[in-house]
């Protein structure tokens, strides 16, 4: 890589070469994982460029191709898999300047990738009472492009499924990493060439997303003394087609007491907690449903409560914010990302829970998958060793639960542990030199890789 | 019953006693059923009163109670079970003057029961781009009160489930039939005292319903040569959480060719047909999904077509309009209403279809039930005799499909053939004399009834 020549060509762009700042912009939330922390903490890029528009993106990629500079794109760096970290150094492409909400229509919005999800929702709500169908718990800080490039689902997935489901991304505009970069528009089956590809095979410069009505969601905490009842309530509520909801989180005791500081005064250590977002017009239906669980108790609702200290957004207790809150209290905690299957989830969850008392604390998020309700588990794990973590993962798999391993930095290991030929084939066209976010696609580097052990990217910049 | 005294008390109200008009207002679409036609065709009330507001409803019920006049409430009379027909004569309470849209809010509307659904949707669309979650295929002529009192679901149920599901009716205001009528407000579990009760236990005077966004739905016809593929496409589409849809109808060949006049020029007799309503922002996802069925062919989409004669609203081919269109061509046709279960529907549908070639023509409507996709069947039946119809019904039940028998005029026989104690208990309080829509609740008249044969209401006015 010839960084000096690269830089000279782009002197009029916004370039950051302050080492402290570069280091900050080379990191994401990889440190949730002690495994990733041990391997990636030292990583830093050589410089950060923040393009102001697509034309600048094209110039940057053209120059990077010419001078063999690796380019790792990032939004706000709120991912947890190290997906925005520059394994070989080089350039971090920071999208913070490309934030324009270009147009809002009934049911859809066109926006630049660097727009914060919070700002995007504010713009569409103001325009016409609309909002994104789904967002990560990092709504306030994450970008829409980062969510598409490195996320999968979140708040809203209980109704709409995940980003990968047809209809949840409408169109992506992408610049390739070639001698002369091309600008491509993807819809339909082609979207998955670049969605959730960690920026390994193209740089997203424009996004078209579907919108849903922006109601004044009622945010609710409910306690239950019995875990199986908590799961049954959450699953039953997810199945209520007439009750519009945006979030159903389930936290095993003592999560609420030990890790949710502002909730703690209102619960006992033995209380399991549900965090919910319900459309205001569905509150009567919701309370009617809730009354079928006599031991369930509403301890907070955002539209009527007497808590002296507001808890903040209920979704900021869910998804990966749960791990963050637990980590702040107990640094030994990490997590796993689990898929519990439709129809079988109750048995799978119970089987896992019985095997690791005290070591795992269950945290579930209700989702839809292919028309059915199921749960993602973002299980809190009291970490002891990598070997023990691997044993816990194997136990999940033996119980029929699928693991998306957040202690791996590659697309394949963090996903379904198989080749994504759509993404790989497109990388061959769009990034022939393999300069985009290197080290994140095993099948590019080592098509014969054996998933039994952790991938160690040979060209990773060493500490 | 002392009708003269009743009438004298209400002389300032809008009373219709023209015999031709009374007869017209004493009928609904019961004649879809040859069984009901043979038994109910002669039925007529003695007079029709059309209250202008709730105060007049109260006056009418007070006078009816005092003078023992039966009262059968009706909207537009678009039901198919004879549910709005006055079995013992007396008064038809026509709600045509109570049509006010009282207020529209984000996600909900408050309206009088006589408002046409078409007018209600127009008002909420104009106010804030909203519409009802679901409506019958008689959208253009049916009233919202009639839908709640005598309907169950329809266009929109593929996303929202049915009226009975929690959250799909928010509040009902009801006047009782007592010496001094009471005005009651029902929410939650209490809603089912009076929803789908055919007006047997109270008169609805105000309705609060949830709303959904009113998109410019794209209406679509698709043909397929293979029936199993048509069912698989419909079921698979229903399971696509990210594709927003309002209607998925499936019509077995030769329905489209023989009964859908404006569609016929565009199909072959062997073509199975799908009728769809898809949100515009979901069209890319929908077409992507459709491409997975190579034999499926879009023959019409409302936003881009070259049909010289517009087919009209695609939903007016579905639900019970299918039967109506078939009946107009072949008067020997009637229908059955079937529930095919989630998970098992494909096998149940195939089993029934194999048993009655030429005699039954399948018509399916995708719905949601307790969080899962399934199908309602509104099967076209070439009617020969009541005995044969009963045999066909028994074959459905043997295959695991449930029948809601549209050849019966009682709540119980047309429903789950069991006592609805919620409705019966409330009738004891709200209509102690049994004057509201008499003859429609078997358990009121004959608690020991045996469902093996058709109920014959002893006090039915005879021809």
PDB file of N, CA and C in Angstrom, chain A residues 106-107 133 159-161 166-168 170 187-189 211 213 215 239-244 281-282 284-285 288-289 292 368-372, chain B residues 106-107 133 159-161 166-168 170 187-189 211 213 215 239-244 281-282 284-285 288-289 292 368-372:
ATOM      1  N   UNK A 106     -45.054   7.841   1.142  1.00  0.00           N
ATOM      2  CA  UNK A 106     -45.861   6.942   1.966  1.00  0.00           C
ATOM      3  C   UNK A 106     -45.225   5.548   1.998  1.00  0.00           C
ATOM      4  N   UNK A 107     -44.790   5.134   3.168  1.00  0.00           N
ATOM      5  CA  UNK A 107     -44.245   3.792   3.328  1.00  0.00           C
ATOM      6  C   UNK A 107     -42.784   3.612   2.984  1.00  0.00           C
ATOM      7  N   UNK A 133     -39.270   0.544  10.162  1.00  0.00           N
ATOM      8  CA  UNK A 133     -39.915  -0.639  10.712  1.00  0.00           C
ATOM      9  C   UNK A 133     -39.135  -1.205  11.886  1.00  0.00           C
ATOM     10  N   UNK A 159     -42.620  -7.705  14.814  1.00  0.00           N
ATOM     11  CA  UNK A 159     -43.693  -7.545  13.826  1.00  0.00           C
ATOM     12  C   UNK A 159     -43.205  -7.805  12.403  1.00  0.00           C
ATOM     13  N   UNK A 160     -42.016  -7.330  12.076  1.00  0.00           N
ATOM     14  CA  UNK A 160     -41.594  -7.273  10.671  1.00  0.00           C
ATOM     15  C   UNK A 160     -40.548  -8.295  10.283  1.00  0.00           C
ATOM     16  N   UNK A 161     -40.078  -9.123  11.215  1.00  0.00           N
ATOM     17  CA  UNK A 161     -38.962 -10.012  10.890  1.00  0.00           C
ATOM     18  C   UNK A 161     -37.656  -9.251  10.870  1.00  0.00           C
ATOM     19  N   UNK A 166     -37.531 -10.381   2.713  1.00  0.00           N
ATOM     20  CA  UNK A 166     -37.962  -9.611   1.542  1.00  0.00           C
ATOM     21  C   UNK A 166     -38.837  -8.445   1.975  1.00  0.00           C
ATOM     22  N   UNK A 167     -38.528  -7.276   1.435  1.00  0.00           N
ATOM     23  CA  UNK A 167     -39.356  -6.104   1.712  1.00  0.00           C
ATOM     24  C   UNK A 167     -38.840  -5.223   2.828  1.00  0.00           C
ATOM     25  N   UNK A 168     -37.861  -5.695   3.587  1.00  0.00           N
ATOM     26  CA  UNK A 168     -37.373  -4.883   4.706  1.00  0.00           C
ATOM     27  C   UNK A 168     -36.207  -3.965   4.336  1.00  0.00           C
ATOM     28  N   UNK A 170     -35.427  -1.851   0.597  1.00  0.00           N
ATOM     29  CA  UNK A 170     -36.029  -1.695  -0.724  1.00  0.00           C
ATOM     30  C   UNK A 170     -34.987  -1.547  -1.836  1.00  0.00           C
ATOM     31  N   UNK A 187     -31.908  -4.233  -5.979  1.00  0.00           N
ATOM     32  CA  UNK A 187     -33.220  -4.484  -5.366  1.00  0.00           C
ATOM     33  C   UNK A 187     -33.386  -6.005  -5.288  1.00  0.00           C
ATOM     34  N   UNK A 188     -34.481  -6.445  -4.714  1.00  0.00           N
ATOM     35  CA  UNK A 188     -34.858  -7.866  -4.743  1.00  0.00           C
ATOM     36  C   UNK A 188     -33.763  -8.786  -4.234  1.00  0.00           C
ATOM     37  N   UNK A 189     -33.576  -9.900  -4.945  1.00  0.00           N
ATOM     38  CA  UNK A 189     -32.598 -10.906  -4.493  1.00  0.00           C
ATOM     39  C   UNK A 189     -31.184 -10.344  -4.469  1.00  0.00           C
ATOM     40  N   UNK A 211     -41.122   2.212   5.513  1.00  0.00           N
ATOM     41  CA  UNK A 211     -41.516   2.882   6.759  1.00  0.00           C
ATOM     42  C   UNK A 211     -42.813   2.283   7.287  1.00  0.00           C
ATOM     43  N   UNK A 213     -46.059   3.253  10.397  1.00  0.00           N
ATOM     44  CA  UNK A 213     -46.576   4.424  11.122  1.00  0.00           C
ATOM     45  C   UNK A 213     -45.835   4.624  12.449  1.00  0.00           C
ATOM     46  N   UNK A 215     -46.275   5.519  15.802  1.00  0.00           N
ATOM     47  CA  UNK A 215     -47.210   5.758  16.908  1.00  0.00           C
ATOM     48  C   UNK A 215     -46.447   6.211  18.146  1.00  0.00           C
ATOM     49  N   UNK A 239     -47.901 -13.703  19.389  1.00  0.00           N
ATOM     50  CA  UNK A 239     -48.869 -14.357  18.498  1.00  0.00           C
ATOM     51  C   UNK A 239     -50.206 -13.617  18.390  1.00  0.00           C
ATOM     52  N   UNK A 240     -50.370 -12.532  19.122  1.00  0.00           N
ATOM     53  CA  UNK A 240     -51.621 -11.778  19.060  1.00  0.00           C
ATOM     54  C   UNK A 240     -51.583 -10.864  17.837  1.00  0.00           C
ATOM     55  N   UNK A 241     -52.199 -11.313  16.759  1.00  0.00           N
ATOM     56  CA  UNK A 241     -52.121 -10.570  15.501  1.00  0.00           C
ATOM     57  C   UNK A 241     -52.777  -9.191  15.578  1.00  0.00           C
ATOM     58  N   UNK A 242     -53.762  -9.044  16.469  1.00  0.00           N
ATOM     59  CA  UNK A 242     -54.500  -7.790  16.550  1.00  0.00           C
ATOM     60  C   UNK A 242     -53.868  -6.761  17.473  1.00  0.00           C
ATOM     61  N   UNK A 243     -52.823  -7.156  18.197  1.00  0.00           N
ATOM     62  CA  UNK A 243     -52.145  -6.242  19.127  1.00  0.00           C
ATOM     63  C   UNK A 243     -50.844  -5.804  18.469  1.00  0.00           C
ATOM     64  N   UNK A 244     -50.757  -4.523  18.138  1.00  0.00           N
ATOM     65  CA  UNK A 244     -49.573  -4.019  17.435  1.00  0.00           C
ATOM     66  C   UNK A 244     -48.470  -3.725  18.448  1.00  0.00           C
ATOM     67  N   UNK A 281     -53.210   2.395  20.612  1.00  0.00           N
ATOM     68  CA  UNK A 281     -54.527   1.852  20.301  1.00  0.00           C
ATOM     69  C   UNK A 281     -54.632   0.364  20.636  1.00  0.00           C
ATOM     70  N   UNK A 282     -53.500  -0.266  20.939  1.00  0.00           N
ATOM     71  CA  UNK A 282     -53.519  -1.691  21.294  1.00  0.00           C
ATOM     72  C   UNK A 282     -53.436  -1.917  22.800  1.00  0.00           C
ATOM     73  N   UNK A 284     -55.659  -1.514  25.204  1.00  0.00           N
ATOM     74  CA  UNK A 284     -56.788  -2.246  25.787  1.00  0.00           C
ATOM     75  C   UNK A 284     -56.653  -3.737  25.492  1.00  0.00           C
ATOM     76  N   UNK A 285     -56.322  -4.067  24.264  1.00  0.00           N
ATOM     77  CA  UNK A 285     -56.113  -5.476  23.912  1.00  0.00           C
ATOM     78  C   UNK A 285     -54.967  -6.080  24.706  1.00  0.00           C
ATOM     79  N   UNK A 288     -55.949  -6.636  28.314  1.00  0.00           N
ATOM     80  CA  UNK A 288     -56.881  -7.773  28.367  1.00  0.00           C
ATOM     81  C   UNK A 288     -56.112  -9.082  28.288  1.00  0.00           C
ATOM     82  N   UNK A 289     -55.154  -9.130  27.381  1.00  0.00           N
ATOM     83  CA  UNK A 289     -54.312 -10.334  27.260  1.00  0.00           C
ATOM     84  C   UNK A 289     -53.524 -10.564  28.546  1.00  0.00           C
ATOM     85  N   UNK A 292     -54.846 -12.419  31.553  1.00  0.00           N
ATOM     86  CA  UNK A 292     -54.913 -13.884  31.518  1.00  0.00           C
ATOM     87  C   UNK A 292     -53.710 -14.516  32.237  1.00  0.00           C
ATOM     88  N   UNK A 368     -40.205 -12.395  14.499  1.00  0.00           N
ATOM     89  CA  UNK A 368     -40.911 -13.226  13.530  1.00  0.00           C
ATOM     90  C   UNK A 368     -39.905 -13.822  12.556  1.00  0.00           C
ATOM     91  N   UNK A 369     -40.137 -15.085  12.217  1.00  0.00           N
ATOM     92  CA  UNK A 369     -39.297 -15.759  11.229  1.00  0.00           C
ATOM     93  C   UNK A 369     -40.207 -16.559  10.318  1.00  0.00           C
ATOM     94  N   UNK A 370     -40.223 -16.203   9.051  1.00  0.00           N
ATOM     95  CA  UNK A 370     -41.043 -16.911   8.070  1.00  0.00           C
ATOM     96  C   UNK A 370     -42.490 -17.080   8.539  1.00  0.00           C
ATOM     97  N   UNK A 371     -43.049 -15.985   9.051  1.00  0.00           N
ATOM     98  CA  UNK A 371     -44.465 -16.000   9.419  1.00  0.00           C
ATOM     99  C   UNK A 371     -44.778 -16.554  10.791  1.00  0.00           C
ATOM    100  N   UNK A 372     -43.764 -16.899  11.566  1.00  0.00           N
ATOM    101  CA  UNK A 372     -44.021 -17.442  12.895  1.00  0.00           C
ATOM    102  C   UNK A 372     -43.218 -16.722  13.954  1.00  0.00           C
TER     103      UNK A 372
ATOM    104  N   UNK B 106     -54.738   9.042  15.905  1.00  0.00           N
ATOM    105  CA  UNK B 106     -53.718   8.133  15.365  1.00  0.00           C
ATOM    106  C   UNK B 106     -54.035   6.691  15.766  1.00  0.00           C
ATOM    107  N   UNK B 107     -54.329   5.864  14.772  1.00  0.00           N
ATOM    108  CA  UNK B 107     -54.563   4.452  15.037  1.00  0.00           C
ATOM    109  C   UNK B 107     -55.960   4.072  15.469  1.00  0.00           C
ATOM    110  N   UNK B 133     -58.501  -1.678   9.661  1.00  0.00           N
ATOM    111  CA  UNK B 133     -57.596  -2.807   9.473  1.00  0.00           C
ATOM    112  C   UNK B 133     -58.199  -3.851   8.544  1.00  0.00           C
ATOM    113  N   UNK B 159     -53.300 -10.017   7.557  1.00  0.00           N
ATOM    114  CA  UNK B 159     -52.314  -9.347   8.406  1.00  0.00           C
ATOM    115  C   UNK B 159     -52.767  -9.267   9.861  1.00  0.00           C
ATOM    116  N   UNK B 160     -54.044  -8.979  10.078  1.00  0.00           N
ATOM    117  CA  UNK B 160     -54.513  -8.607  11.410  1.00  0.00           C
ATOM    118  C   UNK B 160     -55.327  -9.674  12.133  1.00  0.00           C
ATOM    119  N   UNK B 161     -55.594 -10.817  11.488  1.00  0.00           N
ATOM    120  CA  UNK B 161     -56.489 -11.790  12.109  1.00  0.00           C
ATOM    121  C   UNK B 161     -57.931 -11.355  11.949  1.00  0.00           C
ATOM    122  N   UNK B 166     -58.076 -10.003  20.067  1.00  0.00           N
ATOM    123  CA  UNK B 166     -57.857  -8.845  20.937  1.00  0.00           C
ATOM    124  C   UNK B 166     -57.247  -7.700  20.148  1.00  0.00           C
ATOM    125  N   UNK B 167     -57.823  -6.526  20.317  1.00  0.00           N
ATOM    126  CA  UNK B 167     -57.254  -5.337  19.690  1.00  0.00           C
ATOM    127  C   UNK B 167     -57.908  -4.958  18.380  1.00  0.00           C
ATOM    128  N   UNK B 168     -58.734  -5.826  17.812  1.00  0.00           N
ATOM    129  CA  UNK B 168     -59.347  -5.506  16.525  1.00  0.00           C
ATOM    130  C   UNK B 168     -60.700  -4.799  16.652  1.00  0.00           C
ATOM    131  N   UNK B 170     -62.033  -1.891  19.624  1.00  0.00           N
ATOM    132  CA  UNK B 170     -61.519  -1.224  20.822  1.00  0.00           C
ATOM    133  C   UNK B 170     -62.598  -0.988  21.870  1.00  0.00           C
ATOM    134  N   UNK B 187     -65.175  -2.918  26.737  1.00  0.00           N
ATOM    135  CA  UNK B 187     -63.821  -3.043  26.177  1.00  0.00           C
ATOM    136  C   UNK B 187     -63.319  -4.445  26.545  1.00  0.00           C
ATOM    137  N   UNK B 188     -62.143  -4.784  26.076  1.00  0.00           N
ATOM    138  CA  UNK B 188     -61.471  -6.012  26.515  1.00  0.00           C
ATOM    139  C   UNK B 188     -62.308  -7.259  26.355  1.00  0.00           C
ATOM    140  N   UNK B 189     -62.287  -8.125  27.345  1.00  0.00           N
ATOM    141  CA  UNK B 189     -63.000  -9.402  27.255  1.00  0.00           C
ATOM    142  C   UNK B 189     -64.509  -9.193  27.108  1.00  0.00           C
ATOM    143  N   UNK B 211     -57.224   1.634  13.522  1.00  0.00           N
ATOM    144  CA  UNK B 211     -56.934   1.980  12.130  1.00  0.00           C
ATOM    145  C   UNK B 211     -55.515   1.552  11.765  1.00  0.00           C
ATOM    146  N   UNK B 213     -52.443   2.222   8.401  1.00  0.00           N
ATOM    147  CA  UNK B 213     -52.177   3.198   7.347  1.00  0.00           C
ATOM    148  C   UNK B 213     -52.901   2.834   6.052  1.00  0.00           C
ATOM    149  N   UNK B 215     -52.552   2.767   2.560  1.00  0.00           N
ATOM    150  CA  UNK B 215     -51.652   2.864   1.409  1.00  0.00           C
ATOM    151  C   UNK B 215     -52.465   2.753   0.122  1.00  0.00           C
ATOM    152  N   UNK B 239     -46.679 -15.818   4.788  1.00  0.00           N
ATOM    153  CA  UNK B 239     -45.628 -15.954   5.804  1.00  0.00           C
ATOM    154  C   UNK B 239     -44.493 -14.950   5.640  1.00  0.00           C
ATOM    155  N   UNK B 240     -44.541 -14.121   4.609  1.00  0.00           N
ATOM    156  CA  UNK B 240     -43.477 -13.132   4.399  1.00  0.00           C
ATOM    157  C   UNK B 240     -43.748 -11.921   5.288  1.00  0.00           C
ATOM    158  N   UNK B 241     -43.089 -11.881   6.447  1.00  0.00           N
ATOM    159  CA  UNK B 241     -43.369 -10.829   7.426  1.00  0.00           C
ATOM    160  C   UNK B 241     -43.018  -9.437   6.921  1.00  0.00           C
ATOM    161  N   UNK B 242     -42.065  -9.356   6.003  1.00  0.00           N
ATOM    162  CA  UNK B 242     -41.620  -8.048   5.532  1.00  0.00           C
ATOM    163  C   UNK B 242     -42.418  -7.515   4.354  1.00  0.00           C
ATOM    164  N   UNK B 243     -43.342  -8.329   3.819  1.00  0.00           N
ATOM    165  CA  UNK B 243     -44.170  -7.889   2.689  1.00  0.00           C
ATOM    166  C   UNK B 243     -45.556  -7.572   3.220  1.00  0.00           C
ATOM    167  N   UNK B 244     -45.930  -6.295   3.154  1.00  0.00           N
ATOM    168  CA  UNK B 244     -47.212  -5.881   3.711  1.00  0.00           C
ATOM    169  C   UNK B 244     -48.323  -6.148   2.698  1.00  0.00           C
ATOM    170  N   UNK B 281     -44.965  -0.075  -1.337  1.00  0.00           N
ATOM    171  CA  UNK B 281     -43.552  -0.194  -0.936  1.00  0.00           C
ATOM    172  C   UNK B 281     -43.127  -1.656  -0.810  1.00  0.00           C
ATOM    173  N   UNK B 282     -44.075  -2.583  -0.862  1.00  0.00           N
ATOM    174  CA  UNK B 282     -43.734  -4.011  -0.787  1.00  0.00           C
ATOM    175  C   UNK B 282     -43.718  -4.675  -2.158  1.00  0.00           C
ATOM    176  N   UNK B 284     -41.561  -4.531  -4.629  1.00  0.00           N
ATOM    177  CA  UNK B 284     -40.294  -5.144  -5.013  1.00  0.00           C
ATOM    178  C   UNK B 284     -40.108  -6.476  -4.295  1.00  0.00           C
ATOM    179  N   UNK B 285     -40.391  -6.491  -2.996  1.00  0.00           N
ATOM    180  CA  UNK B 285     -40.302  -7.743  -2.243  1.00  0.00           C
ATOM    181  C   UNK B 285     -41.266  -8.784  -2.787  1.00  0.00           C
ATOM    182  N   UNK B 288     -40.062 -10.165  -6.109  1.00  0.00           N
ATOM    183  CA  UNK B 288     -38.912 -11.034  -5.852  1.00  0.00           C
ATOM    184  C   UNK B 288     -39.383 -12.399  -5.362  1.00  0.00           C
ATOM    185  N   UNK B 289     -40.339 -12.374  -4.435  1.00  0.00           N
ATOM    186  CA  UNK B 289     -40.902 -13.639  -3.943  1.00  0.00           C
ATOM    187  C   UNK B 289     -41.586 -14.408  -5.072  1.00  0.00           C
ATOM    188  N   UNK B 292     -39.810 -16.747  -7.434  1.00  0.00           N
ATOM    189  CA  UNK B 292     -39.428 -18.087  -6.959  1.00  0.00           C
ATOM    190  C   UNK B 292     -40.432 -19.145  -7.421  1.00  0.00           C
ATOM    191  N   UNK B 368     -54.652 -14.805   9.325  1.00  0.00           N
ATOM    192  CA  UNK B 368     -53.809 -15.138  10.471  1.00  0.00           C
ATOM    193  C   UNK B 368     -54.685 -15.613  11.617  1.00  0.00           C
ATOM    194  N   UNK B 369     -54.191 -16.633  12.314  1.00  0.00           N
ATOM    195  CA  UNK B 369     -54.898 -17.153  13.491  1.00  0.00           C
ATOM    196  C   UNK B 369     -53.867 -17.431  14.564  1.00  0.00           C
ATOM    197  N   UNK B 370     -53.964 -16.719  15.647  1.00  0.00           N
ATOM    198  CA  UNK B 370     -53.049 -16.914  16.776  1.00  0.00           C
ATOM    199  C   UNK B 370     -51.587 -16.905  16.333  1.00  0.00           C
ATOM    200  N   UNK B 371     -51.264 -15.921  15.501  1.00  0.00           N
ATOM    201  CA  UNK B 371     -49.871 -15.727  15.105  1.00  0.00           C
ATOM    202  C   UNK B 371     -49.407 -16.580  13.952  1.00  0.00           C
ATOM    203  N   UNK B 372     -50.293 -17.352  13.345  1.00  0.00           N
ATOM    204  CA  UNK B 372     -49.869 -18.203  12.238  1.00  0.00           C
ATOM    205  C   UNK B 372     -50.776 -18.017  11.036  1.00  0.00           C
TER     206      UNK B 372
END
